mmCIF file of C-alpha atoms in Angstrom:
data_model
loop_
_atom_site.group_PDB
_atom_site.id
_atom_site.type_symbol
_atom_site.label_atom_id
_atom_site.label_comp_id
_atom_site.label_asym_id
_atom_site.label_seq_id
_atom_site.Cartn_x
_atom_site.Cartn_y
_atom_site.Cartn_z
ATOM 1 C CA LEU A 190 8.837 8.723 11.485
ATOM 2 C CA ALA A 191 9.274 11.119 8.554
ATOM 3 C CA LYS A 192 6.064 12.811 7.472
ATOM 4 C CA THR A 193 5.576 13.348 3.763
ATOM 5 C CA THR A 194 3.782 16.105 1.882
ATOM 6 C CA GLN A 195 2.633 15.710 -1.714
ATOM 7 C CA PRO A 196 0.344 17.742 -3.945
ATOM 8 C CA ILE A 197 -3.217 16.503 -3.704
ATOM 9 C CA SER A 198 -3.680 16.410 -7.451
ATOM 10 C CA MET A 199 -1.933 17.087 -10.752
ATOM 11 C CA ASP A 200 -3.075 17.247 -14.348
ATOM 12 C CA SER A 201 -1.059 16.683 -17.482
ATOM 13 C CA TYR A 202 -1.388 15.602 -21.095
ATOM 14 C CA GLU A 203 -0.368 12.550 -23.006
ATOM 15 C CA GLY A 204 3.238 12.574 -24.128
ATOM 16 C CA GLN A 205 4.378 15.003 -21.447
ATOM 17 C CA GLU A 206 6.879 14.326 -18.700
ATOM 18 C CA VAL A 207 5.313 14.474 -15.255
ATOM 19 C CA ASN A 208 7.240 15.226 -12.095
ATOM 20 C CA ILE A 209 5.643 14.663 -8.702
ATOM 21 C CA THR A 210 7.536 16.080 -5.761
ATOM 22 C CA CYS A 211 7.331 14.780 -2.216
ATOM 23 C CA SER A 212 8.623 16.753 0.761
ATOM 24 C CA HIS A 213 10.058 14.898 3.738
ATOM 25 C CA ASN A 214 11.923 17.457 5.791
ATOM 26 C CA ASN A 215 12.387 15.178 8.790
ATOM 27 C CA ILE A 216 13.820 12.231 6.905
ATOM 28 C CA ALA A 217 16.169 10.155 9.028
ATOM 29 C CA THR A 218 19.579 8.862 8.052
ATOM 30 C CA ASN A 219 18.381 5.300 7.610
ATOM 31 C CA ASP A 220 15.131 6.169 5.814
ATOM 32 C CA TYR A 221 14.483 5.126 2.225
ATOM 33 C CA ILE A 222 12.005 6.686 -0.189
ATOM 34 C CA THR A 223 9.483 4.429 -1.875
ATOM 35 C CA TRP A 224 6.788 5.261 -4.419
ATOM 36 C CA TYR A 225 3.626 3.322 -5.109
ATOM 37 C CA GLN A 226 1.055 3.702 -7.875
ATOM 38 C CA GLN A 227 -2.606 2.839 -7.430
ATOM 39 C CA PHE A 228 -5.138 2.504 -10.232
ATOM 40 C CA PRO A 229 -8.859 2.669 -9.512
ATOM 41 C CA SER A 230 -10.246 -0.536 -8.030
ATOM 42 C CA GLN A 231 -6.773 -2.016 -7.614
ATOM 43 C CA GLY A 232 -4.268 -2.322 -4.832
ATOM 44 C CA PRO A 233 -1.139 -0.148 -4.723
ATOM 45 C CA ARG A 234 1.768 -1.211 -6.921
ATOM 46 C CA PHE A 235 5.412 -0.711 -5.974
ATOM 47 C CA ILE A 236 7.168 1.307 -8.672
ATOM 48 C CA ILE A 237 10.490 2.586 -7.386
ATOM 49 C CA GLN A 238 12.670 3.006 -4.324
ATOM 50 C CA GLY A 239 15.815 4.944 -3.580
ATOM 51 C CA TYR A 240 18.108 6.357 -0.935
ATOM 52 C CA LYS A 241 20.013 9.149 -2.657
ATOM 53 C CA THR A 242 20.854 10.647 -6.064
ATOM 54 C CA LYS A 243 18.987 9.028 -8.924
ATOM 55 C CA VAL A 244 17.300 5.709 -9.494
ATOM 56 C CA THR A 245 15.790 4.673 -12.811
ATOM 57 C CA ASN A 246 13.800 1.649 -13.875
ATOM 58 C CA GLU A 247 11.524 0.767 -16.765
ATOM 59 C CA VAL A 248 8.615 2.657 -15.228
ATOM 60 C CA ALA A 249 10.007 5.831 -13.687
ATOM 61 C CA SER A 250 12.957 7.759 -12.349
ATOM 62 C CA LEU A 251 13.433 8.937 -8.811
ATOM 63 C CA PHE A 252 15.533 12.007 -8.104
ATOM 64 C CA ILE A 253 16.760 12.636 -4.585
ATOM 65 C CA PRO A 254 18.832 15.749 -3.810
ATOM 66 C CA ALA A 255 21.827 15.654 -1.516
ATOM 67 C CA ASP A 256 19.922 16.867 1.544
ATOM 68 C CA ARG A 257 17.238 14.204 0.940
ATOM 69 C CA LYS A 258 14.514 16.505 2.248
ATOM 70 C CA SER A 259 12.491 15.980 -0.884
ATOM 71 C CA SER A 260 12.264 13.585 -3.793
ATOM 72 C CA THR A 261 10.793 13.746 -7.275
ATOM 73 C CA LEU A 262 9.123 10.938 -9.123
ATOM 74 C CA SER A 263 9.474 11.449 -12.851
ATOM 75 C CA LEU A 264 7.217 9.725 -15.360
ATOM 76 C CA PRO A 265 8.485 10.124 -18.942
ATOM 77 C CA ARG A 266 5.982 10.610 -21.763
ATOM 78 C CA VAL A 267 2.850 9.761 -19.842
ATOM 79 C CA SER A 268 -0.173 8.117 -21.380
ATOM 80 C CA LEU A 269 -3.803 7.920 -20.329
ATOM 81 C CA SER A 270 -3.006 4.689 -18.497
ATOM 82 C CA ASP A 271 -0.755 6.576 -16.089
ATOM 83 C CA THR A 272 -3.826 8.146 -14.524
ATOM 84 C CA ALA A 273 -3.588 6.934 -10.931
ATOM 85 C CA VAL A 274 -2.834 7.927 -7.368
ATOM 86 C CA TYR A 275 0.859 8.065 -6.508
ATOM 87 C CA TYR A 276 2.056 7.602 -2.951
ATOM 88 C CA CYS A 277 5.384 8.652 -1.482
ATOM 89 C CA LEU A 278 6.480 6.604 1.531
ATOM 90 C CA VAL A 279 9.487 7.284 3.717
ATOM 91 C CA GLY A 280 10.926 5.024 6.375
ATOM 92 C CA PRO A 281 13.677 2.622 7.321
ATOM 93 C CA LEU A 282 13.770 -0.584 5.353
ATOM 94 C CA TYR A 283 14.399 -2.616 8.442
ATOM 95 C CA SER A 284 11.579 -1.578 10.670
ATOM 96 C CA SER A 285 8.145 -2.650 11.702
ATOM 97 C CA ALA A 286 5.588 -3.019 8.933
ATOM 98 C CA SER A 287 3.158 -1.016 11.044
ATOM 99 C CA LYS A 288 5.252 2.077 10.427
ATOM 100 C CA ILE A 289 4.465 2.076 6.711
ATOM 101 C CA ILE A 290 2.289 5.119 6.066
ATOM 102 C CA PHE A 291 0.640 5.691 2.700
ATOM 103 C CA GLY A 292 -0.724 9.161 3.245
ATOM 104 C CA SER A 293 -3.182 10.819 0.880
ATOM 105 C CA GLY A 294 -1.105 10.499 -2.254
ATOM 106 C CA THR A 295 -1.191 12.593 -5.435
ATOM 107 C CA ARG A 296 -4.047 12.030 -7.840
ATOM 108 C CA LEU A 297 -2.586 12.318 -11.330
ATOM 109 C CA SER A 298 -4.985 12.841 -14.226
ATOM 110 C CA ILE A 299 -3.734 12.509 -17.780
ATOM 111 C CA ARG A 300 -5.747 14.035 -20.603
ATOM 112 C CA PRO A 301 -5.607 13.275 -24.331
ATOM 113 C CA GLU B 6 3.382 -15.863 -11.928
ATOM 114 C CA ALA B 7 0.006 -15.331 -10.275
ATOM 115 C CA GLY B 8 -0.356 -12.213 -8.203
ATOM 116 C CA VAL B 9 -1.995 -11.744 -4.844
ATOM 117 C CA THR B 10 -5.635 -12.724 -5.012
ATOM 118 C CA GLN B 11 -8.465 -11.803 -2.701
ATOM 119 C CA PHE B 12 -11.925 -13.196 -2.281
ATOM 120 C CA PRO B 13 -14.604 -12.003 -2.451
ATOM 121 C CA SER B 14 -14.144 -8.854 -4.487
ATOM 122 C CA HIS B 15 -17.264 -7.382 -2.926
ATOM 123 C CA SER B 16 -19.285 -8.247 0.155
ATOM 124 C CA VAL B 17 -22.448 -6.634 1.440
ATOM 125 C CA ILE B 18 -23.598 -7.712 4.886
ATOM 126 C CA GLU B 19 -25.856 -6.419 7.592
ATOM 127 C CA LYS B 20 -24.634 -4.998 10.847
ATOM 128 C CA GLY B 21 -24.068 -7.797 13.334
ATOM 129 C CA GLN B 22 -23.285 -10.439 10.745
ATOM 130 C CA THR B 23 -19.980 -12.165 10.206
ATOM 131 C CA VAL B 24 -17.773 -11.895 7.150
ATOM 132 C CA THR B 25 -14.584 -13.710 6.280
ATOM 133 C CA LEU B 26 -12.167 -12.307 3.747
ATOM 134 C CA ARG B 27 -9.546 -14.465 2.128
ATOM 135 C CA CYS B 28 -6.138 -13.629 0.735
ATOM 136 C CA ASP B 29 -3.859 -15.863 -1.294
ATOM 137 C CA PRO B 30 -0.350 -14.405 -1.423
ATOM 138 C CA ILE B 31 2.176 -14.931 -4.170
ATOM 139 C CA SER B 32 3.564 -18.419 -3.865
ATOM 140 C CA GLY B 33 6.710 -18.479 -1.768
ATOM 141 C CA HIS B 34 6.096 -15.162 -0.057
ATOM 142 C CA ASP B 35 6.537 -15.559 3.667
ATOM 143 C CA ASN B 36 5.326 -12.075 4.525
ATOM 144 C CA LEU B 37 1.622 -11.322 4.345
ATOM 145 C CA TYR B 38 0.004 -8.051 5.295
ATOM 146 C CA TRP B 39 -3.533 -6.776 5.732
ATOM 147 C CA TYR B 40 -4.492 -3.146 5.222
ATOM 148 C CA ARG B 41 -7.766 -1.294 4.945
ATOM 149 C CA ARG B 42 -9.098 1.978 3.688
ATOM 150 C CA VAL B 43 -12.295 3.130 5.344
ATOM 151 C CA MET B 44 -14.591 6.012 4.363
ATOM 152 C CA GLY B 45 -12.213 7.280 1.663
ATOM 153 C CA LYS B 46 -9.447 7.816 4.164
ATOM 154 C CA GLU B 47 -5.850 6.702 3.967
ATOM 155 C CA ILE B 48 -4.733 3.123 3.627
ATOM 156 C CA LYS B 49 -3.976 1.845 7.123
ATOM 157 C CA PHE B 50 -1.912 -1.113 8.236
ATOM 158 C CA LEU B 51 -3.759 -3.852 10.132
ATOM 159 C CA LEU B 52 -1.302 -6.680 10.671
ATOM 160 C CA HIS B 53 1.670 -8.595 9.366
ATOM 161 C CA PHE B 54 2.295 -12.328 9.221
ATOM 162 C CA VAL B 55 5.640 -13.991 8.768
ATOM 163 C CA LYS B 56 4.683 -17.451 7.620
ATOM 164 C CA GLU B 57 1.995 -18.515 10.077
ATOM 165 C CA SER B 58 3.083 -16.229 12.915
ATOM 166 C CA LYS B 59 1.695 -12.792 13.637
ATOM 167 C CA GLN B 60 4.693 -10.483 13.513
ATOM 168 C CA ASP B 61 2.772 -7.299 14.197
ATOM 169 C CA GLU B 62 -0.937 -6.870 14.799
ATOM 170 C CA SER B 63 -0.782 -3.385 16.248
ATOM 171 C CA GLY B 64 -3.118 -2.017 13.579
ATOM 172 C CA MET B 65 -6.037 -4.299 14.320
ATOM 173 C CA PRO B 66 -8.835 -1.966 15.425
ATOM 174 C CA ASN B 67 -10.476 -4.199 18.033
ATOM 175 C CA ASN B 68 -11.216 -7.770 19.016
ATOM 176 C CA ARG B 69 -13.987 -8.087 16.450
ATOM 177 C CA PHE B 70 -11.240 -8.671 13.900
ATOM 178 C CA LEU B 71 -9.450 -12.005 13.755
ATOM 179 C CA ALA B 72 -6.758 -12.879 11.255
ATOM 180 C CA GLU B 73 -5.331 -16.314 10.680
ATOM 181 C CA ARG B 74 -2.770 -17.846 8.406
ATOM 182 C CA THR B 75 -2.782 -21.556 9.004
ATOM 183 C CA GLY B 76 0.097 -23.385 7.376
ATOM 184 C CA GLY B 77 1.693 -20.158 6.289
ATOM 185 C CA THR B 78 -0.116 -20.022 2.978
ATOM 186 C CA TYR B 79 -3.422 -18.202 2.557
ATOM 187 C CA SER B 80 -4.851 -15.926 5.194
ATOM 188 C CA THR B 81 -8.338 -15.079 6.375
ATOM 189 C CA LEU B 82 -9.616 -11.978 8.080
ATOM 190 C CA LYS B 83 -12.847 -12.427 9.963
ATOM 191 C CA VAL B 84 -15.000 -9.594 11.191
ATOM 192 C CA GLN B 85 -17.491 -10.660 13.834
ATOM 193 C CA PRO B 86 -19.842 -8.967 14.459
ATOM 194 C CA ALA B 87 -19.535 -6.398 11.695
ATOM 195 C CA GLU B 88 -20.287 -2.759 12.437
ATOM 196 C CA LEU B 89 -21.130 0.078 10.062
ATOM 197 C CA GLU B 90 -17.696 1.668 10.528
ATOM 198 C CA ASP B 91 -16.043 -1.497 9.213
ATOM 199 C CA SER B 92 -17.141 -0.633 5.682
ATOM 200 C CA GLY B 93 -14.240 -0.013 3.367
ATOM 201 C CA VAL B 94 -11.724 -1.724 1.145
ATOM 202 C CA TYR B 95 -9.512 -4.400 2.667
ATOM 203 C CA PHE B 96 -6.212 -4.999 0.938
ATOM 204 C CA CYS B 97 -3.854 -7.884 1.310
ATOM 205 C CA ALA B 98 -0.214 -7.728 0.295
ATOM 206 C CA SER B 99 2.724 -10.087 0.322
ATOM 207 C CA SER B 100 6.470 -9.865 0.027
ATOM 208 C CA GLN B 101 9.302 -12.321 -0.094
ATOM 209 C CA VAL B 102 12.084 -10.247 1.337
ATOM 210 C CA SER B 103 13.032 -11.338 4.799
ATOM 211 C CA GLY B 104 14.875 -9.467 7.473
ATOM 212 C CA GLY B 105 12.561 -6.484 7.691
ATOM 213 C CA GLN B 106 12.509 -4.911 4.234
ATOM 214 C CA TYR B 107 8.813 -4.246 4.118
ATOM 215 C CA TYR B 108 8.455 -1.516 1.551
ATOM 216 C CA GLU B 109 8.393 -3.616 -1.611
ATOM 217 C CA GLN B 110 5.058 -5.334 -1.313
ATOM 218 C CA TYR B 111 2.692 -6.819 -3.861
ATOM 219 C CA PHE B 112 -0.922 -5.916 -3.291
ATOM 220 C CA GLY B 113 -4.115 -7.706 -4.176
ATOM 221 C CA PRO B 114 -7.091 -5.924 -5.737
ATOM 222 C CA GLY B 115 -8.858 -5.613 -2.418
ATOM 223 C CA THR B 116 -12.230 -6.674 -1.024
ATOM 224 C CA ARG B 117 -14.862 -3.978 -0.830
ATOM 225 C CA LEU B 118 -16.893 -4.549 2.320
ATOM 226 C CA THR B 119 -20.180 -2.761 2.836
ATOM 227 C CA VAL B 120 -21.951 -3.097 6.153
ATOM 228 C CA THR B 121 -25.569 -1.913 6.120
#
């Protein structure tokens, strides 16, 4: 199972673009990359998932280079409400639920 | 559409007592999961239901924990007897995708359990 490494914390300011990078050097061919967001006192929230290249939705973009050994979650023009913990998960879609590993995540703090 | 709900939001019990946590998944979601975060550590998988059947309970820490999902709707997680190390936040999640795609889950707000 691919292990992920993310920065423990990041700080930014309102209106800036924030990029959070996740390293997954041992990613397997059938692994997908999924990002969750967790606000204080709430459960994690699925935000985006991808396999290669670029995925974009109304919340974020996910950039995955050709070697897939890392991925970058990009949050455009952040606001104070984007302050949260962001988790990078890597694994095969069709696998046991017990193999889902959240890790420590990246604590993102947005300042005015 | 209502999200995943959990009850209670907080529970404080004494060591040795019994507590039952409840989770109501999103209507129509066959998959239901339980997770917990203890002592500020990482979120850990406990078990997975598909409808009323336990698909995977490999994360259940010991036999003091019992999960049920009668009728394939809501689920309960009972801890009996509770120990101090059971303190933490218990999350429930659900998903509708069948066939093993488990990464897109919808989480509830969690139940904070404190055992004193």
